[in-house]
Amino acid sequence: MKFVAFERAKQGTGASRRLRNAGKTPGIVYGGEGQPQLIELDHNALWHALKKEAFHSSVLEMELGGNVSKVLLRDVQYHPFKQLVQHIDFQRVDARTRMTMKVPLHFKGEEESDAVKLEHNLVNHVTTELEVSCLPSELPEFIEVDLSGLKKNGTVTLKDIKLPRGVRWVSHGKVNPVLASATAPAVEEEPEAPAEGAAAAAPAPAPAKGGKKK
């Protein structure tokens, strides 16, 4: 994806507030051999770009001053209750250096699996993204997880899928995380019917009032 940024000369709370009032979002680009650079972006264009999954998980092309450089989105600060991006951070990408990035998982095939088609299991997507390490040119936009082989009450783990070429999983000490699982739907217990002939006993009639006749 490609986006356009502009150089930002001033910094500070007051300058950032004036930018936001003018429909701009302040930001910064850091990393690589260059110094951190202050930038500003059109807020509406940025707001729509942030709704796209690829903007968060792929190498982006930033056009700045007629030059195009490759960057990664690293941080976004939103207003607590307004639809407003207050600040955004990007990191420069070095084509020769491995990078770490979280990549979304896309699940497919669960409707064709035995777990769903025959056993009517419910499928839970336990893990929705993976942190991976790779060169910028090898970064996948997403990783596909095929659930068509999922069996009754079964699971699909990381070892059950093949990562794209050049991509390594960053484990953080985990051995083999579960990506998706199938479970039987909960069955509601029906109230027990009363036993045959066990009708509630009728209350005894009240004794007749009045004394003996004279």
PDB file of N, CA, C and O in Angstrom, residues 55 57 79 83 87 91 114 127-128 135 176 190:
ATOM      1  N   PHE A  55      -2.782  -2.320   5.864  1.00  0.00           N
ATOM      2  CA  PHE A  55      -2.074  -1.136   6.348  1.00  0.00           C
ATOM      3  C   PHE A  55      -1.363  -1.426   7.666  1.00  0.00           C
ATOM      4  O   PHE A  55      -0.368  -0.797   8.001  1.00  0.00           O
ATOM      5  N   SER A  57      -0.283  -4.647   8.566  1.00  0.00           N
ATOM      6  CA  SER A  57       0.525  -5.871   8.571  1.00  0.00           C
ATOM      7  C   SER A  57       1.438  -6.025   7.361  1.00  0.00           C
ATOM      8  O   SER A  57       1.986  -7.109   7.159  1.00  0.00           O
ATOM      9  N   HIS A  79      -8.113   9.131  19.749  1.00  0.00           N
ATOM     10  CA  HIS A  79      -8.798   9.918  20.771  1.00  0.00           C
ATOM     11  C   HIS A  79      -9.673   8.985  21.597  1.00  0.00           C
ATOM     12  O   HIS A  79     -10.242   8.017  21.063  1.00  0.00           O
ATOM     13  N   GLN A  83     -13.816  10.073  16.809  1.00  0.00           N
ATOM     14  CA  GLN A  83     -13.232   9.361  15.679  1.00  0.00           C
ATOM     15  C   GLN A  83     -12.057  10.183  15.152  1.00  0.00           C
ATOM     16  O   GLN A  83     -12.137  10.841  14.114  1.00  0.00           O
ATOM     17  N   HIS A  87      -2.082  10.688  16.765  1.00  0.00           N
ATOM     18  CA  HIS A  87      -0.659  10.611  16.395  1.00  0.00           C
ATOM     19  C   HIS A  87      -0.393   9.243  15.783  1.00  0.00           C
ATOM     20  O   HIS A  87      -1.085   8.268  16.094  1.00  0.00           O
ATOM     21  N   GLN A  91       8.108   3.114  11.112  1.00  0.00           N
ATOM     22  CA  GLN A  91       9.514   2.716  11.211  1.00  0.00           C
ATOM     23  C   GLN A  91      10.053   2.448   9.817  1.00  0.00           C
ATOM     24  O   GLN A  91       9.416   1.758   9.017  1.00  0.00           O
ATOM     25  N   ASP A 114     -15.010 -32.379   8.804  1.00  0.00           N
ATOM     26  CA  ASP A 114     -15.885 -33.357   9.467  1.00  0.00           C
ATOM     27  C   ASP A 114     -16.441 -32.787  10.769  1.00  0.00           C
ATOM     28  O   ASP A 114     -17.583 -33.088  11.151  1.00  0.00           O
ATOM     29  N   THR A 127      -6.226 -18.348  18.007  1.00  0.00           N
ATOM     30  CA  THR A 127      -5.157 -17.392  17.704  1.00  0.00           C
ATOM     31  C   THR A 127      -5.524 -16.648  16.427  1.00  0.00           C
ATOM     32  O   THR A 127      -5.829 -17.277  15.414  1.00  0.00           O
ATOM     33  N   THR A 128      -5.498 -15.341  16.460  1.00  0.00           N
ATOM     34  CA  THR A 128      -5.902 -14.555  15.289  1.00  0.00           C
ATOM     35  C   THR A 128      -4.728 -13.907  14.569  1.00  0.00           C
ATOM     36  O   THR A 128      -4.898 -13.390  13.457  1.00  0.00           O
ATOM     37  N   LEU A 135      12.601 -11.142   6.242  1.00  0.00           N
ATOM     38  CA  LEU A 135      13.053  -9.981   5.495  1.00  0.00           C
ATOM     39  C   LEU A 135      11.834  -9.212   4.984  1.00  0.00           C
ATOM     40  O   LEU A 135      10.768  -9.810   4.778  1.00  0.00           O
ATOM     41  N   ASN A 176       3.963 -24.995  20.845  1.00  0.00           N
ATOM     42  CA  ASN A 176       3.134 -25.269  19.673  1.00  0.00           C
ATOM     43  C   ASN A 176       1.720 -24.735  19.926  1.00  0.00           C
ATOM     44  O   ASN A 176       0.824 -25.476  20.315  1.00  0.00           O
ATOM     45  N   GLU A 190     -33.367 -30.761  29.429  1.00  0.00           N
ATOM     46  CA  GLU A 190     -34.814 -30.557  29.490  1.00  0.00           C
ATOM     47  C   GLU A 190     -35.312 -30.852  30.902  1.00  0.00           C
ATOM     48  O   GLU A 190     -34.807 -31.759  31.576  1.00  0.00           O
TER      49      GLU A 190
END
